PDB file of C-alpha atoms in Angstrom:
ATOM      1  CA  ALA A1187       7.261   8.431 -13.904  1.00 79.00           C
ATOM      2  CA  GLN A1188       7.892   6.167 -10.747  1.00 88.00           C
ATOM      3  CA  LYS A1189       8.526   2.295 -10.818  1.00 94.00           C
ATOM      4  CA  VAL A1190       9.224  -0.272  -8.406  1.00 97.00           C
ATOM      5  CA  THR A1191      10.539  -3.545  -9.253  1.00 98.00           C
ATOM      6  CA  GLN A1192      10.473  -6.426  -7.159  1.00 98.00           C
ATOM      7  CA  ALA A1193      11.822  -9.358  -9.540  1.00 95.00           C
ATOM      8  CA  GLN A1194      11.578 -12.210  -6.979  1.00 97.00           C
ATOM      9  CA  THR A1195       7.781 -13.352  -7.466  1.00 97.00           C
ATOM     10  CA  GLU A1196       8.127 -16.264  -5.136  1.00 97.00           C
ATOM     11  CA  ILE A1197      10.686 -17.355  -2.699  1.00 97.00           C
ATOM     12  CA  SER A1198      10.538 -20.573  -0.640  1.00 97.00           C
ATOM     13  CA  VAL A1199      12.911 -21.357   2.469  1.00 97.00           C
ATOM     14  CA  VAL A1200      13.082 -23.430   5.357  1.00 97.00           C
ATOM     15  CA  GLU A1201      12.216 -22.488   8.707  1.00 97.00           C
ATOM     16  CA  LYS A1202      15.430 -20.549  10.374  1.00 97.00           C
ATOM     17  CA  GLU A1203      17.215 -19.720   6.771  1.00 97.00           C
ATOM     18  CA  ASP A1204      18.135 -16.257   6.346  1.00 97.00           C
ATOM     19  CA  VAL A1205      16.122 -14.451   3.185  1.00 98.00           C
ATOM     20  CA  THR A1206      16.645 -11.522   1.272  1.00 98.00           C
ATOM     21  CA  LEU A1207      13.788  -9.549  -0.458  1.00 98.00           C
ATOM     22  CA  ASP A1208      14.958  -7.178  -3.487  1.00 98.00           C
ATOM     23  CA  CYS A1209      13.666  -3.973  -4.422  1.00 98.00           C
ATOM     24  CA  VAL A1210      14.790  -1.693  -6.981  1.00 98.00           C
ATOM     25  CA  TYR A1211      12.997   1.661  -7.682  1.00 97.00           C
ATOM     26  CA  GLU A1212      12.905   4.528 -10.222  1.00 95.00           C
ATOM     27  CA  THR A1213      11.843   8.132  -9.644  1.00 91.00           C
ATOM     28  CA  ARG A1214      13.050  11.524 -10.805  1.00 89.00           C
ATOM     29  CA  ASP A1215      12.322  13.258  -7.585  1.00 86.00           C
ATOM     30  CA  THR A1216      15.044  13.936  -5.276  1.00 85.00           C
ATOM     31  CA  THR A1217      12.904  13.715  -2.207  1.00 86.00           C
ATOM     32  CA  TYR A1218      10.975  10.593  -1.609  1.00 89.00           C
ATOM     33  CA  TYR A1219      10.347   7.816   0.603  1.00 90.00           C
ATOM     34  CA  LEU A1220      10.565   4.212   0.449  1.00 93.00           C
ATOM     35  CA  PHE A1221       8.224   1.758   2.275  1.00 94.00           C
ATOM     36  CA  TRP A1222       7.816  -2.086   2.759  1.00 97.00           C
ATOM     37  CA  TYR A1223       4.507  -3.676   3.863  1.00 97.00           C
ATOM     38  CA  LYS A1224       3.675  -7.124   4.575  1.00 97.00           C
ATOM     39  CA  GLN A1225       0.240  -8.557   3.303  1.00 97.00           C
ATOM     40  CA  PRO A1226      -0.795 -11.903   5.263  1.00 94.00           C
ATOM     41  CA  PRO A1227      -3.488 -14.021   3.856  1.00 90.00           C
ATOM     42  CA  SER A1228      -6.050 -11.930   5.597  1.00 88.00           C
ATOM     43  CA  GLY A1229      -5.242  -9.201   3.131  1.00 89.00           C
ATOM     44  CA  GLU A1230      -4.494  -6.055   5.268  1.00 92.00           C
ATOM     45  CA  LEU A1231      -1.075  -4.382   4.490  1.00 95.00           C
ATOM     46  CA  VAL A1232       0.909  -4.185   7.443  1.00 96.00           C
ATOM     47  CA  PHE A1233       3.384  -1.353   7.804  1.00 95.00           C
ATOM     48  CA  LEU A1234       6.976  -2.378   8.437  1.00 95.00           C
ATOM     49  CA  ILE A1235       9.199   0.446   7.670  1.00 92.00           C
ATOM     50  CA  ARG A1236       9.772   3.937   5.945  1.00 90.00           C
ATOM     51  CA  ARG A1237      12.989   5.608   5.047  1.00 90.00           C
ATOM     52  CA  ASN A1238      13.364   8.798   3.277  1.00 87.00           C
ATOM     53  CA  SER A1239      15.935   9.696   0.327  1.00 88.00           C
ATOM     54  CA  PHE A1240      18.248  11.676   2.577  1.00 87.00           C
ATOM     55  CA  ASP A1241      18.967   8.800   5.208  1.00 84.00           C
ATOM     56  CA  GLU A1242      20.991   5.748   3.871  1.00 83.00           C
ATOM     57  CA  GLN A1243      21.465   4.250   7.244  1.00 83.00           C
ATOM     58  CA  ASN A1244      20.576   0.500   7.268  1.00 84.00           C
ATOM     59  CA  GLU A1245      17.955  -0.113   9.909  1.00 86.00           C
ATOM     60  CA  ILE A1246      17.580  -3.246  12.202  1.00 87.00           C
ATOM     61  CA  SER A1247      14.450  -4.016  14.140  1.00 88.00           C
ATOM     62  CA  GLY A1248      14.743  -7.574  15.559  1.00 93.00           C
ATOM     63  CA  ARG A1249      14.998 -10.318  12.819  1.00 95.00           C
ATOM     64  CA  TYR A1250      14.223  -7.688  10.278  1.00 95.00           C
ATOM     65  CA  SER A1251      16.851  -5.481   8.580  1.00 94.00           C
ATOM     66  CA  TRP A1252      16.975  -3.236   5.535  1.00 94.00           C
ATOM     67  CA  ASN A1253      19.613  -2.032   3.291  1.00 94.00           C
ATOM     68  CA  PHE A1254      19.153   1.331   1.243  1.00 94.00           C
ATOM     69  CA  GLN A1255      21.589   2.371  -1.363  1.00 93.00           C
ATOM     70  CA  LYS A1256      21.134   5.243  -3.499  1.00 92.00           C
ATOM     71  CA  SER A1257      23.813   4.426  -5.814  1.00 92.00           C
ATOM     72  CA  THR A1258      21.911   1.290  -6.928  1.00 95.00           C
ATOM     73  CA  SER A1259      18.509   2.671  -6.212  1.00 95.00           C
ATOM     74  CA  SER A1260      17.873  -0.498  -4.066  1.00 96.00           C
ATOM     75  CA  PHE A1261      15.983  -1.007  -0.642  1.00 96.00           C
ATOM     76  CA  ASN A1262      16.418  -4.593   0.198  1.00 97.00           C
ATOM     77  CA  PHE A1263      14.911  -6.425   3.065  1.00 96.00           C
ATOM     78  CA  THR A1264      16.186  -9.116   4.915  1.00 96.00           C
ATOM     79  CA  ILE A1265      14.450 -11.596   7.326  1.00 97.00           C
ATOM     80  CA  THR A1266      17.111 -13.525   9.796  1.00 97.00           C
ATOM     81  CA  ALA A1267      16.230 -16.914  10.823  1.00 97.00           C
ATOM     82  CA  SER A1268      13.064 -16.738   9.246  1.00 97.00           C
ATOM     83  CA  GLN A1269       9.842 -18.540  10.891  1.00 97.00           C
ATOM     84  CA  VAL A1270       6.594 -19.672   9.462  1.00 96.00           C
ATOM     85  CA  VAL A1271       4.842 -16.732  10.413  1.00 96.00           C
ATOM     86  CA  ASP A1272       6.837 -14.795   8.175  1.00 97.00           C
ATOM     87  CA  SER A1273       5.020 -16.292   5.123  1.00 97.00           C
ATOM     88  CA  ALA A1274       3.139 -13.432   3.340  1.00 97.00           C
ATOM     89  CA  VAL A1275       3.383 -11.173   0.327  1.00 98.00           C
ATOM     90  CA  TYR A1276       5.819  -8.458   1.023  1.00 98.00           C
ATOM     91  CA  PHE A1277       5.516  -5.205  -1.148  1.00 98.00           C
ATOM     92  CA  CYS A1278       8.056  -2.557  -1.513  1.00 98.00           C
ATOM     93  CA  ALA A1279       6.503   0.868  -2.173  1.00 96.00           C
ATOM     94  CA  LEU A1280       7.641   4.464  -3.135  1.00 93.00           C
ATOM     95  CA  SER A1281       6.089   7.797  -2.401  1.00 89.00           C
ATOM     96  CA  ALA A1282       7.337  11.034  -3.681  1.00 76.00           C
ATOM     97  CA  ILE A1283       6.035  14.442  -2.583  1.00 68.00           C
ATOM     98  CA  ARG A1284       4.798  16.722  -5.385  1.00 65.00           C
ATOM     99  CA  GLY A1285       3.290  19.771  -3.590  1.00 60.00           C
ATOM    100  CA  SER A1286       0.806  18.222  -0.819  1.00 57.00           C
ATOM    101  CA  ALA A1287      -0.384  15.326  -2.714  1.00 59.00           C
ATOM    102  CA  ARG A1288       1.577  12.055  -2.901  1.00 71.00           C
ATOM    103  CA  GLN A1289       0.618   8.554  -3.696  1.00 85.00           C
ATOM    104  CA  LEU A1290       2.354   5.019  -3.094  1.00 91.00           C
ATOM    105  CA  THR A1291       3.763   3.194  -6.147  1.00 93.00           C
ATOM    106  CA  PHE A1292       3.943  -0.615  -5.445  1.00 96.00           C
ATOM    107  CA  GLY A1293       6.108  -3.220  -6.563  1.00 97.00           C
ATOM    108  CA  SER A1294       4.400  -6.426  -7.682  1.00 97.00           C
ATOM    109  CA  GLY A1295       5.017  -8.024  -4.471  1.00 98.00           C
ATOM    110  CA  THR A1296       7.196 -11.071  -3.430  1.00 98.00           C
ATOM    111  CA  GLN A1297       5.447 -14.308  -2.157  1.00 98.00           C
ATOM    112  CA  LEU A1298       7.593 -15.617   0.716  1.00 98.00           C
ATOM    113  CA  THR A1299       6.817 -19.131   1.827  1.00 97.00           C
ATOM    114  CA  VAL A1300       8.647 -20.377   4.951  1.00 97.00           C
ATOM    115  CA  LEU A1301       8.537 -24.032   5.367  1.00 97.00           C
ATOM    116  CA  PRO A1302       8.541 -25.801   8.952  1.00 95.00           C
TER     117      PRO A1302
ATOM    118  CA  LYS B 681      -6.182   3.325  19.084  1.00 71.00           C
ATOM    119  CA  ALA B 682      -8.464   1.523  16.712  1.00 82.00           C
ATOM    120  CA  GLY B 683      -6.905   0.881  13.244  1.00 93.00           C
ATOM    121  CA  VAL B 684      -8.308   1.746   9.726  1.00 96.00           C
ATOM    122  CA  THR B 685     -11.887   0.079   9.450  1.00 97.00           C
ATOM    123  CA  GLN B 686     -13.598  -0.782   6.073  1.00 97.00           C
ATOM    124  CA  THR B 687     -17.280  -2.054   5.498  1.00 97.00           C
ATOM    125  CA  PRO B 688     -18.456  -4.245   4.252  1.00 97.00           C
ATOM    126  CA  ARG B 689     -15.607  -6.732   4.242  1.00 96.00           C
ATOM    127  CA  TYR B 690     -17.286  -8.671   1.306  1.00 97.00           C
ATOM    128  CA  LEU B 691     -19.591  -7.724  -1.752  1.00 97.00           C
ATOM    129  CA  ILE B 692     -21.105  -9.438  -4.368  1.00 98.00           C
ATOM    130  CA  LYS B 693     -22.509  -7.649  -7.217  1.00 97.00           C
ATOM    131  CA  THR B 694     -23.835  -7.965 -10.836  1.00 97.00           C
ATOM    132  CA  ARG B 695     -22.570  -6.110 -13.710  1.00 97.00           C
ATOM    133  CA  GLY B 696     -24.142  -2.778 -14.397  1.00 97.00           C
ATOM    134  CA  GLN B 697     -24.940  -2.207 -10.564  1.00 98.00           C
ATOM    135  CA  GLN B 698     -23.157   0.376  -8.300  1.00 98.00           C
ATOM    136  CA  VAL B 699     -21.508   0.028  -5.228  1.00 98.00           C
ATOM    137  CA  THR B 700     -20.338   2.082  -2.240  1.00 98.00           C
ATOM    138  CA  LEU B 701     -17.443   1.048  -0.127  1.00 98.00           C
ATOM    139  CA  SER B 702     -16.818   2.905   3.035  1.00 98.00           C
ATOM    140  CA  CYS B 703     -13.749   3.664   4.982  1.00 98.00           C
ATOM    141  CA  SER B 704     -12.946   5.076   8.592  1.00 98.00           C
ATOM    142  CA  PRO B 705      -9.668   6.095   9.180  1.00 96.00           C
ATOM    143  CA  ILE B 706      -7.354   6.053  12.342  1.00 94.00           C
ATOM    144  CA  SER B 707      -8.413   8.601  14.635  1.00 93.00           C
ATOM    145  CA  GLY B 708      -7.086  12.109  13.948  1.00 91.00           C
ATOM    146  CA  HIS B 709      -5.761  10.967  10.611  1.00 91.00           C
ATOM    147  CA  ARG B 710      -7.017  13.409   8.079  1.00 90.00           C
ATOM    148  CA  SER B 711      -5.962  11.823   4.767  1.00 91.00           C
ATOM    149  CA  VAL B 712      -7.621   8.988   3.035  1.00 94.00           C
ATOM    150  CA  SER B 713      -6.301   6.936   0.322  1.00 94.00           C
ATOM    151  CA  TRP B 714      -7.884   4.152  -1.987  1.00 97.00           C
ATOM    152  CA  TYR B 715      -6.148   1.548  -3.804  1.00 97.00           C
ATOM    153  CA  GLN B 716      -7.254  -1.350  -6.104  1.00 98.00           C
ATOM    154  CA  GLN B 717      -5.688  -4.880  -5.749  1.00 98.00           C
ATOM    155  CA  THR B 718      -6.072  -7.341  -8.594  1.00 97.00           C
ATOM    156  CA  PRO B 719      -3.956 -10.348  -9.554  1.00 93.00           C
ATOM    157  CA  GLY B 720      -3.228  -9.055 -12.978  1.00 91.00           C
ATOM    158  CA  GLN B 721      -2.464  -5.077 -12.236  1.00 94.00           C
ATOM    159  CA  GLY B 722      -1.373  -5.377  -8.628  1.00 95.00           C
ATOM    160  CA  LEU B 723      -1.834  -2.619  -6.363  1.00 96.00           C
ATOM    161  CA  GLN B 724      -2.903   0.770  -8.114  1.00 96.00           C
ATOM    162  CA  PHE B 725      -3.519   3.810  -6.482  1.00 94.00           C
ATOM    163  CA  LEU B 726      -7.238   5.246  -7.418  1.00 95.00           C
ATOM    164  CA  PHE B 727      -7.399   8.443  -5.393  1.00 92.00           C
ATOM    165  CA  GLU B 728      -6.564  10.487  -2.110  1.00 92.00           C
ATOM    166  CA  TYR B 729      -8.781  12.840   0.014  1.00 93.00           C
ATOM    167  CA  PHE B 730      -7.731  15.489   2.445  1.00 90.00           C
ATOM    168  CA  SER B 731      -9.972  17.914   4.322  1.00 90.00           C
ATOM    169  CA  GLU B 732     -12.824  16.611   2.008  1.00 94.00           C
ATOM    170  CA  THR B 733     -11.033  17.775  -1.195  1.00 93.00           C
ATOM    171  CA  GLN B 734      -9.635  15.225  -3.681  1.00 92.00           C
ATOM    172  CA  ARG B 735      -5.888  15.966  -3.697  1.00 87.00           C
ATOM    173  CA  ASN B 736      -4.746  13.325  -6.343  1.00 87.00           C
ATOM    174  CA  LYS B 737      -6.244  10.755  -8.728  1.00 90.00           C
ATOM    175  CA  GLY B 738      -4.806   7.757 -10.303  1.00 91.00           C
ATOM    176  CA  ASN B 739      -5.514   6.739 -13.779  1.00 92.00           C
ATOM    177  CA  PHE B 740      -9.187   5.095 -13.375  1.00 96.00           C
ATOM    178  CA  PRO B 741     -12.256   5.785 -15.474  1.00 96.00           C
ATOM    179  CA  GLY B 742     -14.943   8.310 -13.925  1.00 95.00           C
ATOM    180  CA  ARG B 743     -17.083   5.254 -13.013  1.00 97.00           C
ATOM    181  CA  PHE B 744     -14.623   5.341  -9.801  1.00 98.00           C
ATOM    182  CA  SER B 745     -15.472   8.206  -7.530  1.00 97.00           C
ATOM    183  CA  GLY B 746     -15.146   9.031  -4.080  1.00 97.00           C
ATOM    184  CA  ARG B 747     -15.511  11.706  -1.492  1.00 97.00           C
ATOM    185  CA  GLN B 748     -14.537  12.565   2.371  1.00 97.00           C
ATOM    186  CA  PHE B 749     -16.733  13.740   5.006  1.00 97.00           C
ATOM    187  CA  SER B 750     -15.934  16.443   7.526  1.00 96.00           C
ATOM    188  CA  ASN B 751     -15.137  13.528  10.184  1.00 94.00           C
ATOM    189  CA  SER B 752     -12.429  12.274   7.595  1.00 95.00           C
ATOM    190  CA  ARG B 753     -14.395   9.163   6.775  1.00 97.00           C
ATOM    191  CA  SER B 754     -14.409   8.291   3.145  1.00 98.00           C
ATOM    192  CA  GLU B 755     -16.746   6.537   0.706  1.00 98.00           C
ATOM    193  CA  MET B 756     -15.636   5.319  -2.661  1.00 98.00           C
ATOM    194  CA  ASN B 757     -18.330   4.547  -5.544  1.00 98.00           C
ATOM    195  CA  VAL B 758     -18.071   2.532  -8.650  1.00 98.00           C
ATOM    196  CA  SER B 759     -21.069   2.823 -11.005  1.00 95.00           C
ATOM    197  CA  THR B 760     -21.769   0.449 -13.829  1.00 96.00           C
ATOM    198  CA  LEU B 761     -19.779  -2.320 -12.563  1.00 97.00           C
ATOM    199  CA  GLU B 762     -17.664  -4.406 -14.804  1.00 97.00           C
ATOM    200  CA  LEU B 763     -16.397  -7.831 -14.311  1.00 97.00           C
ATOM    201  CA  GLY B 764     -12.989  -6.449 -14.284  1.00 96.00           C
ATOM    202  CA  ASP B 765     -13.681  -4.376 -11.141  1.00 97.00           C
ATOM    203  CA  SER B 766     -13.511  -7.515  -9.191  1.00 98.00           C
ATOM    204  CA  ALA B 767     -10.897  -6.819  -6.758  1.00 98.00           C
ATOM    205  CA  LEU B 768      -9.694  -5.990  -3.106  1.00 97.00           C
ATOM    206  CA  TYR B 769     -10.272  -2.470  -2.341  1.00 98.00           C
ATOM    207  CA  LEU B 770      -7.947  -1.060   0.239  1.00 97.00           C
ATOM    208  CA  CYS B 771      -8.189   2.190   2.089  1.00 96.00           C
ATOM    209  CA  ALA B 772      -5.333   3.933   3.919  1.00 95.00           C
ATOM    210  CA  SER B 773      -5.210   6.813   6.153  1.00 94.00           C
ATOM    211  CA  SER B 774      -2.366   8.957   7.201  1.00 90.00           C
ATOM    212  CA  LEU B 775      -1.852  11.857   9.768  1.00 85.00           C
ATOM    213  CA  GLU B 776      -0.787  14.558   7.367  1.00 73.00           C
ATOM    214  CA  GLN B 777       1.001  17.211   9.321  1.00 63.00           C
ATOM    215  CA  GLY B 778       1.672  20.025   6.877  1.00 55.00           C
ATOM    216  CA  ALA B 779       3.104  18.668   3.801  1.00 49.00           C
ATOM    217  CA  ARG B 780       5.024  15.907   5.017  1.00 55.00           C
ATOM    218  CA  SER B 781       4.464  12.545   3.561  1.00 58.00           C
ATOM    219  CA  ASP B 782       3.244  10.487   6.239  1.00 77.00           C
ATOM    220  CA  THR B 783       3.017   6.660   6.503  1.00 88.00           C
ATOM    221  CA  GLN B 784      -0.021   5.256   5.208  1.00 91.00           C
ATOM    222  CA  TYR B 785      -1.922   2.610   7.276  1.00 93.00           C
ATOM    223  CA  PHE B 786      -4.065   0.351   5.949  1.00 95.00           C
ATOM    224  CA  GLY B 787      -7.343  -1.327   6.552  1.00 96.00           C
ATOM    225  CA  PRO B 788      -8.488  -5.083   5.929  1.00 95.00           C
ATOM    226  CA  GLY B 789      -9.986  -4.102   2.497  1.00 96.00           C
ATOM    227  CA  THR B 790     -13.313  -4.995   0.866  1.00 97.00           C
ATOM    228  CA  ARG B 791     -13.145  -7.743  -1.688  1.00 97.00           C
ATOM    229  CA  LEU B 792     -15.815  -6.973  -4.278  1.00 98.00           C
ATOM    230  CA  THR B 793     -16.784 -10.057  -6.745  1.00 98.00           C
ATOM    231  CA  VAL B 794     -18.669  -8.824  -9.858  1.00 98.00           C
ATOM    232  CA  LEU B 795     -20.786 -11.633 -11.534  1.00 96.00           C
TER     233      LEU B 795
END
């Protein structure tokens, strides 16, 4: 069975602070994908990043960066110099490939509030 | 390119009724998945369709069903609605080239309220 744990239910920071959202996953599959999605109040899940299990290189995209460590089964997300527009619920998700079928297993989400 | 569209955006139904939700994937995307989001259970996978065939199904009762048309558009149906079916229903589409697991792109969701 697959499982994604986001232990931080809510985080509140002041604008311009850095913030890290934690994600720990469990899977028996050797090939899998990890994702981060952002859900603003409008409800739509916005795709942020995808990493596959063979690529442990960290990635940076503007103010966003991701740290993938297979040894600790973690895929953490850092926002540098946070902005009010970053306020949203962030979900970490796991997808394994079984034949041609796959599904996303989501964590419970982290509500990030960035205060002005 | 237009994103995933879902209709209607909001629905109010009463217990015992049935409801049909519609999803149009991104042009060229062949796989459509459905998820239910509730405050208590979070985001849960319902089912996935590819080439008009259900390829994967989550742990939901048979009251939840779906289908996919030849143009990749998908519908999901919930019969005999229960109060617990109140949720945000999200549809996602992906390109699906061969057996690769492509990124799923989500629509804005349909918020269903069962009274």
